[in-house]
Amino acid sequence: MTLALGLAGVERDAIIDDYARTTAAMPTIIARIEAEQPGAADRWQHLATDVLSALPQTMADTLDLLESDHGGIEAYVRRAGLGDHAIDGIRRRLLEA
């Protein structure tokens, strides 16, 4: 979602805020996964709390990395193989929704 939001021109702080809201949803997400894959939550107990949350700094660091190492989100997705048609489609769908 981060890449799509960035392609649509959503501001950095809004992307970080959107990501951070995932933390509140994690119990529901984990419960859904546990319902579909019994025992999955037990396998995650050894993970650090940070892994099962969405800390704002994690997204800020990710966006910084995309900028410093790849020239930004659009440059990154273009290097990954997305062309004008796909990028325009993502933008159009998010902006018209």
mmCIF file with all atom_site columns, C-alpha atoms in Angstrom, residues 3-35:
data_model
loop_
_atom_site.group_PDB
_atom_site.id
_atom_site.type_symbol
_atom_site.label_atom_id
_atom_site.label_alt_id
_atom_site.label_comp_id
_atom_site.label_asym_id
_atom_site.label_entity_id
_atom_site.label_seq_id
_atom_site.pdbx_PDB_ins_code
_atom_site.Cartn_x
_atom_site.Cartn_y
_atom_site.Cartn_z
_atom_site.occupancy
_atom_site.B_iso_or_equiv
_atom_site.pdbx_formal_charge
_atom_site.auth_seq_id
_atom_site.auth_comp_id
_atom_site.auth_asym_id
_atom_site.auth_atom_id
_atom_site.pdbx_PDB_model_num
ATOM 1  C CA . LEU A 1 3  ? 4.097  2.235   -2.817 1.00 0.00 ? 3  LEU A CA 1
ATOM 2  C CA . ALA A 1 4  ? 0.617  2.886   -4.183 1.00 0.00 ? 4  ALA A CA 1
ATOM 3  C CA . LEU A 1 5  ? 0.061  5.799   -1.803 1.00 0.00 ? 5  LEU A CA 1
ATOM 4  C CA . GLY A 1 6  ? 3.407  7.282   -2.771 1.00 0.00 ? 6  GLY A CA 1
ATOM 5  C CA . LEU A 1 7  ? 2.626  6.943   -6.471 1.00 0.00 ? 7  LEU A CA 1
ATOM 6  C CA . ALA A 1 8  ? -0.676 8.710   -5.888 1.00 0.00 ? 8  ALA A CA 1
ATOM 7  C CA . GLY A 1 9  ? 1.171  11.667  -4.399 1.00 0.00 ? 9  GLY A CA 1
ATOM 8  C CA . VAL A 1 10 ? 0.148  11.128  -0.792 1.00 0.00 ? 10 VAL A CA 1
ATOM 9  C CA . GLU A 1 11 ? 2.419  13.130  1.506  1.00 0.00 ? 11 GLU A CA 1
ATOM 10 C CA . ARG A 1 12 ? 5.099  11.373  3.521  1.00 0.00 ? 12 ARG A CA 1
ATOM 11 C CA . ASP A 1 13 ? 3.530  12.142  6.917  1.00 0.00 ? 13 ASP A CA 1
ATOM 12 C CA . ALA A 1 14 ? 0.171  10.782  5.780  1.00 0.00 ? 14 ALA A CA 1
ATOM 13 C CA . ILE A 1 15 ? 1.816  7.548   4.593  1.00 0.00 ? 15 ILE A CA 1
ATOM 14 C CA . ILE A 1 16 ? 3.562  7.193   7.955  1.00 0.00 ? 16 ILE A CA 1
ATOM 15 C CA . ASP A 1 17 ? 0.310  7.870   9.838  1.00 0.00 ? 17 ASP A CA 1
ATOM 16 C CA . ASP A 1 18 ? -1.573 5.341   7.710  1.00 0.00 ? 18 ASP A CA 1
ATOM 17 C CA . TYR A 1 19 ? 1.060  2.708   8.413  1.00 0.00 ? 19 TYR A CA 1
ATOM 18 C CA . ALA A 1 20 ? 1.064  3.434   12.143 1.00 0.00 ? 20 ALA A CA 1
ATOM 19 C CA . ARG A 1 21 ? -2.699 2.853   12.331 1.00 0.00 ? 21 ARG A CA 1
ATOM 20 C CA . THR A 1 22 ? -1.995 -0.779  11.464 1.00 0.00 ? 22 THR A CA 1
ATOM 21 C CA . THR A 1 23 ? -0.814 -1.356  15.043 1.00 0.00 ? 23 THR A CA 1
ATOM 22 C CA . ALA A 1 24 ? -4.368 -0.943  16.339 1.00 0.00 ? 24 ALA A CA 1
ATOM 23 C CA . ALA A 1 25 ? -5.579 -3.520  13.823 1.00 0.00 ? 25 ALA A CA 1
ATOM 24 C CA . MET A 1 26 ? -2.906 -6.127  14.618 1.00 0.00 ? 26 MET A CA 1
ATOM 25 C CA . PRO A 1 27 ? -5.011 -8.119  17.143 1.00 0.00 ? 27 PRO A CA 1
ATOM 26 C CA . THR A 1 28 ? -7.729 -8.500  14.496 1.00 0.00 ? 28 THR A CA 1
ATOM 27 C CA . ILE A 1 29 ? -5.195 -9.379  11.798 1.00 0.00 ? 29 ILE A CA 1
ATOM 28 C CA . ILE A 1 30 ? -3.532 -11.960 14.036 1.00 0.00 ? 30 ILE A CA 1
ATOM 29 C CA . ALA A 1 31 ? -6.907 -13.443 15.016 1.00 0.00 ? 31 ALA A CA 1
ATOM 30 C CA . ARG A 1 32 ? -7.862 -13.767 11.340 1.00 0.00 ? 32 ARG A CA 1
ATOM 31 C CA . ILE A 1 33 ? -4.584 -15.500 10.519 1.00 0.00 ? 33 ILE A CA 1
ATOM 32 C CA . GLU A 1 34 ? -4.949 -17.766 13.561 1.00 0.00 ? 34 GLU A CA 1
ATOM 33 C CA . ALA A 1 35 ? -8.468 -18.725 12.417 1.00 0.00 ? 35 ALA A CA 1
#
